[in-house]
Short mmCIF file of C-alpha atoms and ligand atoms in Angstrom, two decimals:
data_model
loop_
_atom_site.label_atom_id
_atom_site.label_comp_id
_atom_site.label_asym_id
_atom_site.label_seq_id
_atom_site.Cartn_x
_atom_site.Cartn_y
_atom_site.Cartn_z
CA MET A 265 0.22 22.40 3.68
CA SER A 266 -2.28 21.43 1.04
CA LYS A 267 -5.74 22.89 1.17
CA LYS A 268 -7.06 19.52 -0.01
CA ASN A 269 -7.04 18.26 3.57
CA SER A 270 -10.15 20.16 4.42
CA SER A 271 -13.12 17.86 4.02
CA LYS A 272 -15.34 20.88 3.51
CA GLU A 273 -13.87 21.28 0.07
CA LYS A 274 -14.79 17.77 -1.09
CA LYS A 275 -17.64 18.24 -3.52
CA PRO A 276 -19.80 15.31 -4.49
CA GLY A 277 -18.40 13.83 -7.67
CA ALA A 278 -14.98 15.35 -7.03
CA LEU A 279 -11.98 13.38 -8.19
CA LEU A 280 -10.63 11.56 -5.16
CA SER A 281 -8.07 8.78 -4.85
CA PRO A 282 -9.31 5.34 -5.98
CA LYS A 283 -11.09 3.20 -3.42
CA GLY A 284 -8.63 1.30 -1.25
CA MET A 285 -5.73 3.53 -2.29
CA ARG A 286 -4.52 6.60 -0.50
CA ASP A 287 -2.01 9.42 -0.39
CA ILE A 288 0.84 9.09 2.06
CA LEU A 289 1.52 12.47 3.61
CA HIS A 290 3.54 14.28 6.24
CA GLU A 291 4.54 12.15 9.26
CA ASP A 292 3.07 9.08 7.60
CA PHE A 293 5.50 9.42 4.74
CA LEU A 294 8.42 9.65 7.17
CA SER A 295 7.14 6.58 8.95
CA TYR A 296 7.23 4.53 5.72
CA GLN A 297 10.56 5.99 4.72
CA GLY A 298 12.05 5.26 8.13
CA PHE A 299 10.86 1.66 8.03
CA PHE A 300 12.18 1.03 4.53
CA GLU A 301 15.59 2.46 5.39
CA LYS A 302 15.85 0.42 8.56
CA ALA A 303 14.75 -2.82 6.88
CA ALA A 304 17.06 -2.23 3.91
CA GLU A 305 20.01 -1.59 6.22
CA ILE A 306 19.42 -4.85 8.10
CA ALA A 307 18.98 -6.78 4.84
CA LEU A 308 22.26 -5.34 3.52
CA TYR A 309 24.13 -6.48 6.62
CA TYR A 310 22.74 -9.97 6.08
CA GLY A 311 24.08 -10.08 2.55
CA PHE A 312 21.13 -8.94 0.45
CA LYS A 313 21.36 -6.49 -2.46
CA PRO A 314 18.61 -4.21 -3.74
CA ILE A 315 16.47 -4.89 -6.78
CA GLU A 316 13.55 -3.01 -8.29
CA THR A 317 11.25 -4.67 -10.78
CA PRO A 318 8.41 -3.03 -12.77
CA ILE A 319 5.08 -2.49 -11.06
CA LEU A 320 3.47 -3.98 -14.17
CA GLU A 321 4.39 -7.46 -15.38
CA LYS A 322 3.05 -9.67 -18.13
CA GLU A 323 -0.01 -11.36 -16.70
CA GLY A 324 1.57 -14.77 -17.31
CA VAL A 325 4.24 -14.11 -14.67
CA PHE A 326 1.49 -14.36 -12.06
CA THR A 327 -0.94 -16.79 -13.71
CA SER A 328 1.91 -19.28 -14.23
CA GLY A 329 3.91 -18.40 -11.15
CA VAL A 330 1.43 -17.67 -8.39
CA GLY A 331 -1.28 -19.88 -9.90
CA LEU A 332 -4.56 -19.22 -11.65
CA GLU A 333 -6.63 -20.90 -8.93
CA THR A 334 -5.33 -18.73 -6.10
CA ASP A 335 -7.39 -15.85 -4.70
CA ILE A 336 -4.55 -13.47 -5.43
CA VAL A 337 -4.54 -14.16 -9.15
CA GLY A 338 -8.00 -15.61 -9.77
CA LYS A 339 -9.99 -12.96 -7.93
CA GLU A 340 -7.84 -10.06 -6.78
CA MET A 341 -5.39 -9.23 -9.53
CA TYR A 342 -5.75 -6.05 -11.58
CA SER A 343 -5.10 -7.15 -15.13
CA PHE A 344 -5.86 -5.48 -18.43
CA SER A 345 -5.07 -5.38 -22.14
CA THR A 346 -2.87 -2.56 -23.43
CA LYS A 347 -3.53 -0.75 -26.68
CA GLY A 348 -0.90 -3.03 -28.22
CA LYS A 349 -2.97 -6.02 -26.99
CA ASP A 350 -0.47 -7.17 -24.36
CA ARG A 351 -1.98 -8.68 -21.24
CA LEU A 352 -0.42 -6.94 -18.25
CA ALA A 353 -1.10 -7.02 -14.53
CA LEU A 354 -0.36 -4.77 -11.57
CA ARG A 355 1.90 -6.87 -9.38
CA PRO A 356 -0.06 -8.52 -6.56
CA GLU A 357 3.11 -9.83 -4.89
CA GLY A 358 6.86 -9.59 -5.30
CA THR A 359 8.36 -13.04 -5.65
CA ALA A 360 7.24 -14.02 -9.16
CA GLY A 361 8.58 -10.79 -10.70
CA ILE A 362 11.94 -11.25 -9.01
CA MET A 363 12.26 -14.83 -10.22
CA ARG A 364 11.32 -13.57 -13.69
CA ALA A 365 14.16 -11.02 -13.41
CA TYR A 366 16.59 -13.67 -12.15
CA LEU A 367 15.88 -15.84 -15.19
CA GLU A 368 15.80 -12.95 -17.66
CA HIS A 369 19.22 -11.66 -16.59
CA GLY A 370 20.85 -15.09 -16.38
CA MET A 371 21.62 -14.59 -12.70
CA HIS A 372 22.25 -18.34 -12.39
CA SER A 373 25.72 -17.60 -13.79
CA LEU A 374 26.52 -15.39 -10.79
CA PRO A 375 27.88 -16.92 -7.56
CA GLN A 376 24.91 -18.64 -5.90
CA PRO A 377 22.78 -17.96 -4.03
CA VAL A 378 21.64 -14.58 -5.31
CA MET A 379 20.18 -12.58 -2.42
CA LEU A 380 17.86 -9.70 -3.24
CA TYR A 381 15.66 -7.33 -1.28
CA TYR A 382 12.94 -5.01 -2.55
CA TYR A 383 10.16 -2.76 -1.40
CA GLY A 384 7.29 -0.87 -2.92
CA PRO A 385 3.57 -0.88 -3.69
CA PHE A 386 1.54 -3.97 -4.56
CA PHE A 387 -2.06 -4.20 -5.69
CA ARG A 388 -4.96 -6.52 -4.99
CA HIS A 389 -8.59 -5.90 -5.71
CA GLU A 390 -9.79 -6.90 -2.23
CA LYS A 391 -13.32 -6.44 -0.99
CA PRO A 392 -13.46 -3.03 0.71
CA GLN A 393 -15.47 -4.33 3.69
CA LYS A 394 -12.49 -6.39 4.77
CA GLY A 395 -10.86 -3.09 5.62
CA ARG A 396 -7.90 -3.93 3.47
CA ALA A 397 -6.15 -1.54 1.18
CA ARG A 398 -6.02 -2.29 -2.51
CA GLU A 399 -2.64 -0.64 -2.75
CA PHE A 400 -0.35 -1.84 0.00
CA PHE A 401 3.37 -1.81 0.70
CA GLN A 402 5.70 -4.70 1.19
CA PHE A 403 9.32 -5.10 2.10
CA GLY A 404 10.58 -8.46 0.94
CA PHE A 405 13.68 -10.48 0.24
CA GLU A 406 14.48 -13.56 -1.79
CA THR A 407 17.41 -15.97 -1.81
CA ILE A 408 17.58 -17.78 -5.13
CA GLY A 409 19.84 -20.74 -5.90
CA ALA A 410 20.03 -22.42 -2.48
CA ALA A 411 18.19 -25.49 -1.22
CA GLU A 412 19.80 -25.76 2.21
CA PRO A 413 17.65 -25.39 5.34
CA ILE A 414 20.00 -22.78 6.78
CA ILE A 415 18.72 -20.37 4.12
CA ASP A 416 15.12 -20.96 5.23
CA ALA A 417 16.28 -20.21 8.76
CA LEU A 418 18.07 -17.04 7.64
CA THR A 419 14.90 -15.88 5.88
CA ILE A 420 12.81 -16.42 9.00
CA LYS A 421 15.45 -14.84 11.22
CA LEU A 422 15.64 -11.72 9.08
CA THR A 423 11.85 -11.26 8.99
CA HIS A 424 11.73 -11.68 12.75
CA LEU A 425 14.69 -9.37 13.31
CA ILE A 426 13.38 -6.48 11.20
CA LEU A 427 10.07 -6.55 13.10
CA GLU A 428 11.88 -6.77 16.41
CA GLU A 429 14.16 -3.85 15.53
CA VAL A 430 11.19 -1.54 14.89
CA GLY A 431 9.74 -2.33 18.29
CA ILE A 432 7.11 -5.02 17.63
CA LYS A 433 6.67 -7.19 20.73
CA ASN A 434 5.59 -10.81 21.33
CA LEU A 435 6.76 -12.06 17.97
CA THR A 436 6.21 -15.72 17.14
CA ILE A 437 6.74 -17.85 14.06
CA LEU A 438 3.98 -20.11 12.76
CA ILE A 439 5.59 -22.73 10.58
CA ASN A 440 4.72 -25.75 8.46
CA SER A 441 6.16 -27.83 5.67
CA ILE A 442 3.96 -28.51 2.66
CA GLY A 443 6.32 -31.03 1.07
CA ASP A 444 7.41 -31.07 -2.54
CA SER A 445 6.23 -32.50 -5.86
CA ARG A 446 7.26 -35.99 -4.74
CA CYS A 447 5.43 -36.29 -1.44
CA ARG A 448 2.67 -33.71 -1.62
CA PRO A 449 0.42 -35.65 -4.05
CA ASN A 450 0.00 -38.41 -1.44
CA TYR A 451 -1.08 -35.85 1.11
CA ILE A 452 -3.44 -34.13 -1.33
CA ARG A 453 -5.09 -37.49 -1.98
CA GLU A 454 -5.63 -38.03 1.73
CA LEU A 455 -6.83 -34.47 2.24
CA THR A 456 -9.28 -34.72 -0.64
CA ALA A 457 -10.67 -37.97 0.75
CA TYR A 458 -11.09 -36.31 4.15
CA TYR A 459 -13.00 -33.37 2.75
CA ARG A 460 -15.12 -35.59 0.49
CA LYS A 461 -16.31 -37.29 3.65
CA HIS A 462 -17.39 -33.89 5.00
CA ILE A 463 -18.55 -32.39 1.73
CA ASN A 464 -21.86 -31.27 3.24
CA LYS A 465 -20.17 -29.19 5.91
CA ILE A 466 -17.82 -27.17 3.72
CA CYS A 467 -18.73 -23.86 2.11
CA ALA A 468 -19.67 -23.55 -1.57
CA HIS A 469 -16.35 -21.91 -2.36
CA CYS A 470 -14.43 -24.78 -0.80
CA ARG A 471 -16.46 -27.30 -2.78
CA MET A 472 -15.05 -25.68 -5.93
CA ARG A 473 -11.57 -25.46 -4.49
CA LEU A 474 -11.65 -29.15 -3.65
CA LYS A 475 -11.49 -30.01 -7.36
CA LYS A 476 -8.75 -27.60 -8.30
CA ASN A 477 -6.68 -26.74 -5.25
CA PRO A 478 -7.51 -28.84 -2.17
CA LEU A 479 -4.69 -27.35 -0.12
CA ARG A 480 -6.55 -24.05 -0.11
CA LEU A 481 -9.34 -25.54 1.97
CA LEU A 482 -7.00 -25.38 4.91
CA ASP A 483 -7.00 -21.60 5.00
CA CYS A 484 -10.69 -20.94 4.32
CA LYS A 485 -12.01 -18.35 6.75
CA GLU A 486 -15.54 -19.82 7.05
CA ALA A 487 -16.19 -21.08 10.56
CA ALA A 488 -17.28 -24.59 9.58
CA CYS A 489 -14.35 -24.99 7.20
CA LYS A 490 -11.95 -23.76 9.86
CA GLU A 491 -13.20 -26.32 12.31
CA LEU A 492 -12.75 -29.09 9.75
CA ALA A 493 -9.28 -27.83 8.87
CA GLU A 494 -8.17 -28.11 12.50
CA LYS A 495 -9.05 -31.80 12.48
CA SER A 496 -7.73 -32.51 8.99
CA PRO A 497 -4.86 -34.96 8.40
CA ASP A 498 -1.46 -33.51 9.32
CA ILE A 499 0.99 -33.36 6.43
CA MET A 500 3.87 -34.29 8.73
CA GLY A 501 2.90 -37.94 8.38
CA PHE A 502 3.16 -37.72 4.60
CA LEU A 503 6.46 -35.91 4.05
CA CYS A 504 9.15 -37.87 2.23
CA GLU A 505 12.45 -38.51 3.98
CA ASP A 506 14.19 -35.52 2.33
CA CYS A 507 11.41 -33.08 3.15
CA ARG A 508 11.18 -34.29 6.73
CA GLU A 509 14.93 -33.99 7.23
CA HIS A 510 14.93 -30.53 5.65
CA PHE A 511 12.14 -29.31 7.91
CA LYS A 512 13.80 -30.77 11.00
CA GLU A 513 16.97 -28.84 10.27
CA VAL A 514 15.08 -25.57 9.76
CA LEU A 515 13.51 -26.03 13.19
CA GLU A 516 16.89 -26.83 14.75
CA TYR A 517 18.28 -23.53 13.50
CA LEU A 518 15.30 -21.67 14.94
CA GLU A 519 15.90 -23.33 18.29
CA ILE A 520 19.58 -22.43 18.22
CA MET A 521 18.66 -18.82 17.47
CA GLN A 522 16.01 -18.95 20.20
CA ILE A 523 13.26 -17.81 17.88
CA PRO A 524 9.93 -19.02 19.29
CA TYR A 525 7.83 -21.01 16.83
CA PHE A 526 4.66 -23.04 16.66
CA LEU A 527 3.93 -25.85 14.23
CA LYS A 528 0.68 -25.14 12.45
CA HIS A 529 -0.41 -27.86 10.06
CA THR A 530 -3.16 -25.74 8.46
CA LEU A 531 -0.69 -23.07 7.36
CA VAL A 532 -0.42 -23.23 3.53
CA ARG A 533 -0.22 -19.53 2.59
CA GLY A 534 -2.48 -19.76 -0.43
CA ILE A 535 0.06 -19.51 -3.22
CA ASP A 536 0.78 -22.36 -5.62
CA TYR A 537 4.52 -21.90 -5.85
CA TYR A 538 5.38 -22.82 -2.28
CA THR A 539 7.24 -26.03 -1.46
CA ARG A 540 8.48 -27.33 1.87
CA THR A 541 8.87 -24.53 4.44
CA VAL A 542 6.04 -22.00 4.79
CA PHE A 543 5.87 -19.57 7.68
CA GLU A 544 4.23 -16.50 9.08
CA VAL A 545 5.54 -14.04 11.64
CA VAL A 546 2.82 -12.93 14.02
CA SER A 547 2.60 -10.57 16.93
CA GLU A 548 0.47 -12.00 19.69
CA GLN A 549 -2.05 -9.62 21.21
CA GLU A 550 -1.47 -8.84 24.86
CA GLU A 551 -4.19 -11.01 26.40
CA SER A 552 -2.96 -14.18 24.73
CA SER A 553 0.74 -13.82 25.31
CA ALA A 554 0.58 -15.40 28.74
CA GLU A 555 -0.46 -18.75 27.34
CA ASN A 556 2.51 -18.99 25.15
CA THR A 557 3.20 -22.71 25.04
CA LYS A 558 3.79 -25.04 22.14
CA GLU A 559 0.94 -27.39 22.99
CA ASN A 560 -1.97 -25.00 22.81
CA THR A 561 -0.99 -23.22 19.63
CA GLU A 562 -3.66 -24.74 17.45
CA THR A 563 -6.47 -23.57 19.70
CA LYS A 564 -4.75 -20.69 21.34
CA ASN A 565 -6.45 -18.45 23.83
CA THR A 566 -9.92 -19.88 23.77
CA GLU A 567 -10.59 -19.59 27.49
CA THR A 568 -11.19 -15.87 27.68
CA LYS A 569 -14.07 -15.93 25.21
CA PRO A 570 -17.46 -17.66 25.23
CA SER A 571 -16.86 -21.28 24.38
CA ARG A 572 -19.05 -21.67 21.33
CA GLU A 573 -17.57 -18.66 19.62
CA SER A 574 -14.04 -19.38 20.70
CA LYS A 575 -14.12 -22.82 19.10
CA GLU A 576 -14.50 -21.08 15.80
CA LYS A 577 -11.80 -18.61 16.60
CA THR A 578 -8.70 -20.59 15.90
CA SER A 579 -5.07 -19.78 16.32
CA ALA A 580 -4.96 -16.95 13.79
CA GLU A 581 -7.48 -14.80 15.64
CA PRO A 582 -5.59 -13.26 18.57
CA MET A 583 -2.49 -12.87 16.43
CA LEU A 584 -1.58 -10.10 14.07
CA SER A 585 0.15 -11.49 10.99
CA LEU A 586 2.90 -9.09 9.93
CA GLY A 587 4.88 -11.07 7.40
CA GLY A 588 5.59 -14.44 6.00
CA GLY A 589 6.89 -16.48 3.14
CA GLY A 590 8.34 -19.78 2.25
CA ARG A 591 10.36 -21.92 -0.09
CA TYR A 592 9.46 -22.08 -3.76
CA ASP A 593 11.70 -24.63 -5.45
CA HIS A 594 9.43 -25.14 -8.48
CA LEU A 595 8.64 -21.51 -9.31
CA ALA A 596 11.53 -21.10 -11.78
CA ARG A 597 10.24 -24.00 -13.84
CA ALA A 598 6.72 -22.58 -13.82
CA LEU A 599 8.19 -19.39 -15.31
CA GLY A 600 9.94 -21.22 -18.11
CA SER A 601 13.26 -22.40 -16.65
CA ARG A 602 14.29 -25.82 -17.90
CA ARG A 603 15.21 -26.92 -14.41
CA ASP A 604 14.09 -26.24 -10.86
CA ILE A 605 15.98 -23.51 -9.03
CA PRO A 606 15.65 -23.79 -5.26
CA ALA A 607 14.74 -20.54 -3.55
CA VAL A 608 13.15 -19.09 -0.44
CA GLY A 609 11.77 -15.69 0.44
CA SER A 610 9.67 -13.58 2.71
CA ALA A 611 7.68 -10.35 2.70
CA ILE A 612 6.60 -7.97 5.42
CA GLY A 613 3.25 -6.17 5.23
CA VAL A 614 4.52 -2.67 5.91
CA ASP A 615 1.14 -0.95 6.36
CA ARG A 616 0.23 -3.38 9.12
CA VAL A 617 3.58 -3.05 10.84
CA LEU A 618 3.30 0.72 10.95
CA SER A 619 0.00 0.54 12.78
CA ALA A 620 0.94 -2.44 14.97
CA PRO A 621 1.18 -1.92 18.75
CA GLY A 622 4.72 -1.07 19.78
CA TYR A 623 5.90 0.20 16.42
CA SER A 624 8.55 2.83 16.99
CA MET A 625 9.43 4.74 13.91
CA PRO A 626 13.08 4.68 12.92
CA ARG A 627 14.02 8.25 11.98
CA PRO A 628 14.57 8.33 8.22
CA ARG A 629 17.99 9.52 7.14
CA ILE A 630 17.10 10.79 3.69
CA VAL A 631 14.22 12.98 4.84
CA LYS A 632 15.55 15.37 7.44
CA LYS A 633 13.17 17.45 9.42
CA PRO A 634 14.17 21.09 9.06
CA LYS A 635 14.87 23.06 12.24
CA ILE A 636 15.28 26.36 10.44
CA TYR A 637 12.86 28.66 8.68
CA PHE A 638 14.32 31.24 6.33
CA ILE A 639 12.79 34.73 6.11
CA GLN A 640 13.76 37.40 3.57
CA ILE A 641 12.57 40.98 3.46
CA GLY A 642 13.03 43.32 0.46
CA THR A 643 14.16 42.87 -3.13
CA GLY A 644 17.90 42.82 -2.38
CA ALA A 645 17.36 40.08 0.20
CA LYS A 646 15.15 38.05 -2.13
CA LEU A 647 17.90 38.07 -4.72
CA LYS A 648 20.33 36.67 -2.15
CA SER A 649 17.95 33.92 -1.01
CA PHE A 650 19.54 31.23 -3.13
CA THR A 651 22.98 32.04 -1.74
CA VAL A 652 21.66 31.28 1.75
CA ILE A 653 19.84 28.10 0.77
CA GLU A 654 22.91 26.87 -1.10
CA ALA A 655 25.22 27.69 1.82
CA LEU A 656 23.07 25.45 4.01
CA ARG A 657 22.74 22.64 1.47
CA LYS A 658 26.54 22.44 1.26
CA VAL A 659 26.71 21.67 4.98
CA ARG A 660 23.60 19.46 4.74
CA ILE A 661 21.28 21.59 6.82
CA PRO A 662 17.74 21.57 5.42
CA LEU A 663 15.49 24.59 5.81
CA MET A 664 11.96 25.68 5.12
CA HIS A 665 11.04 28.93 3.50
CA SER A 666 8.37 30.93 1.68
CA ILE A 667 10.53 32.92 -0.71
CA ASN A 668 7.50 33.91 -2.73
CA LYS A 669 6.22 35.96 0.24
CA ASP A 670 7.29 39.55 0.94
CA LYS A 671 5.94 40.61 4.33
CA LEU A 672 7.85 39.91 7.53
CA SER A 673 4.62 39.42 9.49
CA VAL A 674 3.35 36.77 7.06
CA GLN A 675 6.62 34.85 7.18
CA LEU A 676 6.90 35.11 10.96
CA GLY A 677 3.34 33.87 11.21
CA ILE A 678 4.25 30.73 9.25
CA ALA A 679 7.34 30.16 11.41
CA GLU A 680 5.17 30.36 14.54
CA ARG A 681 2.55 28.05 13.09
CA ILE A 682 4.97 25.26 12.18
CA GLY A 683 6.69 25.62 15.54
CA ILE A 684 10.20 25.84 14.12
CA PRO A 685 13.01 26.30 16.70
CA TYR A 686 15.22 28.69 14.65
CA ILE A 687 14.73 31.35 12.01
CA ILE A 688 17.19 33.06 9.72
CA ILE A 689 16.29 36.63 8.75
CA LEU A 690 17.77 38.31 5.72
CA GLY A 691 16.77 41.99 5.58
CA GLN A 692 17.95 44.81 3.33
CA LYS A 693 20.69 45.84 5.78
CA GLU A 694 21.94 42.25 6.20
CA ALA A 695 21.84 41.71 2.42
CA ASN A 696 24.14 44.70 1.97
CA GLU A 697 26.54 43.30 4.59
CA ASN A 698 26.37 39.70 3.28
CA ALA A 699 25.09 38.56 6.66
CA VAL A 700 21.93 37.15 8.24
CA ILE A 701 20.27 37.22 11.65
CA VAL A 702 19.92 33.83 13.35
CA ARG A 703 17.20 33.85 15.98
CA ASN A 704 16.39 31.21 18.55
CA MET A 705 12.59 31.21 18.67
CA LYS A 706 12.41 29.87 22.18
CA THR A 707 14.84 32.19 23.96
CA ARG A 708 14.33 35.06 21.46
CA SER A 709 18.10 35.62 21.52
CA GLN A 710 19.65 36.45 18.17
CA GLU A 711 22.97 37.00 16.51
CA THR A 712 24.21 38.44 13.21
CA VAL A 713 26.32 35.95 11.24
CA PRO A 714 28.18 36.49 7.93
CA ILE A 715 26.73 34.22 5.17
CA ASP A 716 30.13 32.63 4.50
CA LYS A 717 30.36 31.59 8.16
CA LEU A 718 26.71 30.58 8.42
CA GLY A 719 27.18 26.86 7.81
CA ASP A 720 29.79 26.48 10.55
CA TYR A 721 27.81 28.64 12.94
CA LEU A 722 24.60 26.60 12.49
CA LYS A 723 26.42 23.28 12.83
CA LYS A 724 27.73 24.47 16.19
CA HIS A 725 24.60 26.15 17.53
CA VAL A 726 21.54 24.47 16.00
ZN1 LIG B 73 -14.64 -22.91 3.03
ZN1 LIG B 74 9.04 -34.44 -0.15
#
């Protein structure tokens, strides 16, 4: 156990972790590890293969891919010049880097679609008062080279399933279609006209967005803007025939799979590369789950709160957003491909999931919790320590030890403190006989076991 934990030892001006970033220790680490293993296993069964891309990318991957006018890239991205004058950025999201890798490695020549999953840290320079971490973890997956709605449905299903499998309750999908490059311009025109009419009511930030990225007005968090967004024109009336048909089929699959969903016309997800399907997976907080009907989604759960305030609290408020994604058919072209490559993906916000109500940690396989503490007494025993550790490794039994310590009392003290159920004692006498004592700490019963039989004995008794 690190002494660093003690807050008494923090001196002013001491070197601590950067603001919004933290160390992941002890049980917390196992919790992350367990989630990643579980999610990866489910993704594998659904046909996805692992990929890992660099944590740093050329800045252009995000400025071209995610979009310069988005909050993620325009305000929150950590970017810098290297000594060699390259412009690099800490990845703020996973999709653009994976599409970059797909193009770089000519994965279009593989059987399509290419299905990839990933997990790891991402970075956004968020305002600390929002209570958000600047380093956060995502588990995501992308299917590249498929335009069919069944792939959108698979993506939503998998996001839903992973969250369900780790115990999250009351899961619902919020879903929308934001059209494509053919039909969206008509909608943008209508939306811009609508907001121009209300230009005095929108926030200063939205007034700027209106010129460059009008879609983003729909997810502004300012109360007045939110109210306007609820009454804004619905894109459904503007979708072209292909987009409408595509969206209809996605919804049909969700119905067949009995995944509950709500249409939410203000859902745009704030990233330029999305086309057609966008979605979020939310967990509804207890008090709102009773009113779970399709009709009241847009103004969900307003009764329980004072009316003036609740009007401002729209659908997103009583829901905890745990993941989401969408289709991004034009991203490949934005990253330099000569043609569009249809694709769809999703990412889960792991930090939020781990602290969400109901989360039950899947036990990680890689990190086993030791049940045995190894004690050695005397020089002869110390020399044989590695023989014992190696005997256990061969039968995959992990142990804890303090082989730098000499005294029995010190080592016993540690065993008591960590509350370990079994100890192995190697004293001078045992070392001479090539044996150890195995003691059950609860019953205090013990037995002498030859080292070459130790593995088998422990597998049977521990
Ligand atoms: Zn606004
Ligand atoms: Zn369209």
